[in-house]
Amino acid sequence: IWNIVGCQPPGNFLDGAPWEKGAIEHCKTHFDKVFRPFSPQQEPDRVLVAMGNVALKALTGVSGIASEKQSIYHLRGFFFRTKYGWVIPSFHPSFLKRGKPGYTPLNVLDLTKAIQLAAGIYTKPLPSQYHPKYIEYPSYDEARGFYRRVKENPNLTLYYDIETPLSSETEEDEREDLTENDLITVQFSLGREEGISIPYTDELYQKLCRATLKLDNPKVAHNGWNFYIPRLRAKGFTIGGNECHDSMWAFKHLHPGLPRGLQSVAANYGFPFPWKHYYGSKLAWYGCVDVDTLAWIWPALKEELTKEGLWKGYERHTRGLYEVLHKASTRGLPVNEEKRLAL
């Protein structure tokens, strides 16, 4: 157990302080004596847990800035390859102690992953071992081919996602206040290591997106009920089939106190790398990752809900409430939002 900075800074304030960079550089000599940078080809590998934003930035080189999706909140639970070995960020104990004790299970999960990797028994792929096949800019024939796959396999779950001009800048659990309905892309996947991002640019692609979501396959999205589906329906989409699930609300049913943004949830189920910080530069790839992660989350989440005896509660009270409210809204019956939240 060691600190990036070995002495106590003024006011115990380091993250974001004017002296942060200087203090880290000053103490780097001492840190490197304890955790000497090495070549993994020459010595056994090492796993470090970076607890808090300062350790995250110093060990991985990320900015640590929340608005860039590179803070400890966004990157905890993912492995990073560094000159010191593998690094997995997690929350600082003082952060948990002073205000977020409910996040403790995430620290336990991150420490467990670190121990498993160090012991050689971690079974999920590491970033360098994961090679998904994304179709970022499909031709019409490629998009049509995906539609046929979905149609010919009605029992396969269809994972879907959309990108709007503002959605990529906002966490999934904070998007309900967005009012825009413009679509940039619609993404689909039928399983791990795949994703297709279909541009919502011309009538042929638009018809194909509508036809795909109209099929009877079970469907899963993350905050689909309150964000994606209303916007899709506003564009003339019909969501086909009898099973329409929302992984964000299912996760909330299982863990009501934990962060439920897509990247945070994906880290809990072993997805190998973070991606939300690419929202401004690789939008099509970003959208493919969104639906790929759902194929990691949903089967494991459903199994976990069933194992804990909570699946029926999710079906009856979470999904069931959504169905009631949707039917009420289509009949023109007003829903009092204040009373709904109270309920």
XYZ file of C-alpha atoms in Angstrom:
343
model
C 0.000 0.000 0.000
C 1.583 3.256 -1.129
C 0.713 6.838 -2.056
C 1.436 8.704 -5.283
C 2.473 11.630 -3.052
C 4.206 10.624 0.155
C 3.563 13.792 2.179
C 0.313 15.496 3.103
C -0.445 18.465 0.795
C -1.812 21.777 2.125
C -5.334 21.282 3.428
C -5.106 17.634 2.393
C -6.033 18.913 -1.083
C -4.306 17.433 -4.131
C -6.707 16.484 -6.935
C -7.018 19.587 -9.133
C -4.785 21.719 -6.917
C -2.223 24.096 -8.493
C 0.548 22.063 -6.843
C -0.735 18.643 -7.899
C 1.625 18.139 -10.854
C 4.681 19.423 -8.975
C 3.956 17.281 -5.921
C 3.563 14.140 -8.037
C 6.812 14.824 -9.918
C 8.635 15.540 -6.641
C 7.541 12.222 -5.121
C 7.900 10.144 -8.284
C 11.441 9.157 -7.333
C 10.189 7.526 -4.151
C 7.255 5.887 -5.899
C 9.503 4.395 -8.580
C 11.761 2.872 -5.933
C 8.793 0.904 -4.598
C 7.030 0.178 -7.886
C 9.924 0.156 -10.337
C 8.820 0.407 -13.976
C 9.727 -2.805 -15.749
C 9.274 -4.778 -18.913
C 6.662 -7.531 -18.519
C 8.828 -9.654 -20.820
C 11.637 -9.592 -18.247
C 9.826 -9.968 -14.937
C 6.531 -11.377 -13.617
C 3.559 -9.118 -14.260
C 2.063 -6.880 -11.591
C -1.449 -5.590 -10.873
C -1.984 -2.234 -9.142
C -5.279 -0.845 -7.850
C -5.358 2.922 -8.379
C -7.657 4.243 -5.671
C -8.968 7.705 -6.479
C -8.504 10.263 -9.228
C -4.922 11.233 -8.386
C -3.657 7.653 -8.638
C -5.718 7.101 -11.793
C -4.137 10.099 -13.538
C -0.585 9.449 -12.335
C -0.523 5.771 -13.277
C -2.488 5.746 -16.547
C -1.979 9.225 -17.994
C -5.693 9.958 -18.502
C -6.958 13.459 -17.810
C -9.187 12.571 -14.854
C -11.707 15.174 -16.078
C -15.350 14.181 -15.647
C -16.611 16.192 -18.639
C -14.186 14.206 -20.827
C -15.505 10.915 -19.379
C -12.017 10.193 -17.966
C -12.611 10.532 -14.237
C -12.489 7.741 -11.665
C -16.294 7.610 -11.834
C -16.137 6.768 -15.549
C -13.077 4.496 -15.638
C -13.242 2.427 -12.463
C -13.362 -1.301 -12.981
C -11.427 -1.376 -16.292
C -7.862 -2.640 -16.734
C -5.167 -0.358 -18.202
C -1.767 -1.476 -19.474
C 0.984 0.796 -18.061
C 4.738 0.820 -17.521
C 4.070 -0.367 -13.969
C 1.983 -3.361 -15.086
C -1.794 -3.688 -15.147
C -3.713 -0.918 -13.366
C -7.381 -1.099 -12.361
C -8.886 2.145 -10.969
C -11.372 2.138 -8.108
C -12.894 4.645 -5.707
C -10.761 6.053 -2.894
C -11.749 4.714 0.555
C -12.234 8.258 1.865
C -14.743 8.932 -0.937
C -16.776 5.953 0.238
C -16.405 6.826 3.902
C -17.386 10.479 3.547
C -20.464 10.218 1.386
C -20.867 7.175 -0.832
C -20.766 4.058 1.365
C -23.322 2.490 -0.964
C -20.614 2.269 -3.649
C -18.551 -0.132 -1.507
C -19.661 -3.202 -3.542
C -17.929 -1.651 -6.560
C -14.619 -1.478 -4.672
C -15.077 -5.098 -3.639
C -15.706 -6.049 -7.259
C -12.662 -4.109 -8.513
C -10.362 -5.600 -5.848
C -11.668 -9.076 -6.665
C -10.860 -8.578 -10.356
C -7.354 -7.352 -9.469
C -6.703 -10.374 -7.237
C -7.997 -12.760 -9.895
C -5.765 -11.237 -12.579
C -2.729 -11.331 -10.268
C -3.463 -14.985 -9.454
C -3.861 -15.872 -13.128
C -7.501 -16.903 -12.763
C -9.252 -13.902 -14.339
C -11.445 -15.389 -17.066
C -12.691 -12.305 -18.939
C -10.711 -10.927 -21.910
C -8.260 -8.093 -21.360
C -8.304 -5.102 -23.733
C -5.556 -6.521 -25.951
C -7.400 -9.836 -26.232
C -10.726 -8.458 -27.436
C -11.208 -8.113 -31.195
C -14.845 -7.297 -31.994
C -16.112 -7.151 -35.556
C -17.937 -3.836 -35.846
C -19.535 -2.570 -39.045
C -19.215 1.172 -38.583
C -20.165 2.377 -42.063
C -22.257 -0.400 -43.616
C -23.258 -0.504 -47.232
C -26.960 -0.957 -47.843
C -26.341 -4.633 -48.668
C -24.541 -5.126 -45.331
C -27.371 -3.443 -43.436
C -29.922 -5.498 -45.367
C -27.956 -8.658 -44.558
C -28.130 -7.865 -40.842
C -31.899 -7.365 -41.108
C -32.233 -10.816 -42.692
C -30.191 -12.371 -39.853
C -32.539 -10.855 -37.295
C -35.621 -11.976 -39.213
C -34.346 -15.529 -39.664
C -33.519 -15.871 -35.943
C -36.637 -14.660 -34.097
C -35.500 -16.166 -30.788
C -32.270 -14.159 -30.666
C -32.281 -11.003 -28.551
C -31.886 -7.804 -30.552
C -29.823 -5.172 -28.736
C -30.425 -1.643 -29.983
C -29.285 1.910 -29.336
C -29.572 5.315 -30.977
C -27.391 8.390 -31.193
C -28.889 11.871 -31.215
C -26.958 15.156 -31.436
C -26.766 15.361 -27.618
C -27.146 11.799 -26.341
C -23.459 10.909 -26.557
C -22.556 13.810 -24.256
C -24.916 12.706 -21.481
C -24.964 9.630 -19.241
C -27.785 7.181 -19.989
C -29.395 7.738 -16.596
C -29.440 11.527 -17.163
C -30.924 11.642 -20.657
C -34.602 11.913 -19.848
C -34.414 15.706 -19.735
C -33.222 15.867 -23.357
C -36.015 16.968 -25.674
C -34.446 16.583 -29.134
C -35.753 13.858 -31.440
C -33.232 13.976 -34.309
C -31.482 10.673 -35.012
C -27.913 10.384 -36.288
C -27.471 6.607 -36.216
C -29.293 3.476 -35.067
C -27.138 0.613 -33.749
C -27.904 -3.094 -33.470
C -26.245 -6.275 -32.235
C -27.234 -9.917 -31.858
C -24.400 -10.905 -29.529
C -20.940 -10.254 -28.143
C -18.124 -8.921 -30.323
C -20.459 -7.480 -32.936
C -22.281 -4.263 -33.686
C -23.578 -2.414 -36.712
C -24.113 1.353 -36.841
C -26.690 2.269 -39.482
C -26.704 5.921 -40.539
C -30.112 7.520 -40.330
C -29.358 9.555 -43.428
C -31.625 8.525 -46.299
C -34.955 6.855 -46.816
C -33.590 3.384 -47.641
C -31.593 3.163 -44.402
C -34.482 4.653 -42.420
C -36.929 2.049 -43.740
C -34.464 -0.705 -42.907
C -34.042 0.546 -39.327
C -37.820 0.660 -38.876
C -38.246 -2.827 -40.368
C -35.562 -4.265 -38.059
C -37.124 -2.912 -34.867
C -40.584 -4.027 -36.020
C -39.520 -7.692 -35.991
C -40.707 -9.906 -33.127
C -37.299 -10.639 -31.551
C -36.910 -9.885 -27.829
C -35.347 -6.443 -27.514
C -33.030 -4.803 -24.972
C -31.775 -1.224 -24.656
C -30.223 0.797 -21.813
C -32.793 3.430 -20.767
C -34.807 2.423 -23.814
C -38.191 2.871 -22.174
C -37.843 6.520 -21.232
C -35.368 7.775 -23.835
C -34.992 5.641 -26.973
C -38.511 4.361 -27.519
C -40.290 7.758 -27.285
C -37.856 9.203 -29.845
C -38.124 6.205 -32.133
C -41.917 6.296 -32.021
C -41.815 10.004 -32.820
C -39.981 8.996 -36.018
C -42.615 6.426 -36.966
C -40.964 3.311 -35.489
C -42.963 0.374 -34.152
C -41.228 -1.747 -31.510
C -42.327 -5.271 -32.414
C -42.682 -8.369 -30.263
C -43.893 -8.990 -26.731
C -40.546 -8.680 -24.923
C -39.058 -5.220 -24.623
C -36.561 -4.943 -21.781
C -34.527 -2.107 -20.314
C -31.150 -3.147 -18.861
C -30.763 0.139 -16.972
C -34.001 -0.316 -15.039
C -33.349 -4.015 -14.546
C -29.957 -3.150 -13.029
C -31.589 -0.533 -10.820
C -34.067 -3.188 -9.633
C -31.103 -5.375 -8.612
C -28.767 -2.620 -7.300
C -30.847 0.497 -6.571
C -27.930 2.419 -5.022
C -25.219 1.868 -7.650
C -24.410 3.995 -10.723
C -26.389 2.719 -13.687
C -24.779 4.461 -16.655
C -23.954 1.968 -19.409
C -20.157 2.095 -19.042
C -20.288 1.726 -15.271
C -22.612 -1.270 -15.538
C -20.489 -2.816 -18.325
C -17.413 -2.705 -16.045
C -19.319 -4.796 -13.504
C -19.910 -7.548 -16.054
C -16.388 -7.848 -17.426
C -16.499 -5.760 -20.590
C -12.793 -5.207 -21.347
C -12.365 -1.502 -22.119
C -13.940 1.933 -21.534
C -15.198 3.846 -24.566
C -17.316 6.821 -23.524
C -14.393 9.262 -23.846
C -14.510 8.684 -27.635
C -17.957 10.259 -27.969
C -16.695 13.256 -29.957
C -14.297 11.489 -32.317
C -15.468 7.965 -33.211
C -19.256 8.129 -33.130
C -20.034 5.072 -35.308
C -17.534 2.897 -33.408
C -18.831 4.353 -30.127
C -22.379 3.317 -31.065
C -21.254 -0.212 -31.951
C -19.618 -0.567 -28.530
C -22.852 0.586 -26.874
C -24.814 -2.352 -28.317
C -21.932 -4.818 -27.904
C -21.834 -4.120 -24.160
C -25.542 -4.898 -23.889
C -24.804 -8.423 -25.101
C -22.373 -8.715 -22.169
C -24.684 -7.190 -19.603
C -28.137 -8.570 -20.312
C -27.634 -12.384 -20.117
C -25.576 -12.070 -16.919
C -27.962 -9.510 -15.411
C -30.990 -11.680 -16.156
C -29.244 -14.683 -14.595
C -28.340 -12.619 -11.522
C -31.903 -11.347 -11.101
C -33.220 -14.895 -11.377
C -30.658 -16.252 -8.909
C -31.566 -13.569 -6.355
C -35.303 -14.242 -6.804
C -35.872 -10.771 -8.279
C -36.740 -11.546 -11.902
C -40.481 -11.815 -11.255
C -40.387 -8.552 -9.319
C -38.664 -6.848 -12.253
C -41.253 -8.286 -14.656
C -44.248 -7.328 -12.527
C -43.262 -4.049 -10.944
C -40.582 -2.485 -13.157
C -41.418 -3.684 -16.649
C -45.081 -4.012 -15.712
C -45.290 -0.395 -14.570
C -43.675 0.752 -17.813
C -46.280 -1.165 -19.842
C -49.137 0.375 -17.845
C -47.802 3.912 -18.190
C -47.134 3.459 -21.912
C -50.679 2.195 -22.530
C -52.044 5.080 -20.492
C -50.052 7.600 -22.537
C -51.199 6.135 -25.869
C -54.822 6.447 -24.706
C -54.296 10.083 -23.860
C -54.629 9.593 -20.099
C -52.495 12.157 -18.240
C -49.883 10.860 -15.811
C -49.086 13.015 -12.814
C -45.278 12.864 -12.763
C -45.029 13.939 -9.112
C -47.409 11.203 -7.969
C -45.734 8.651 -10.241
C -42.350 9.360 -8.663
C -43.878 9.172 -5.199
C -45.350 5.780 -6.066
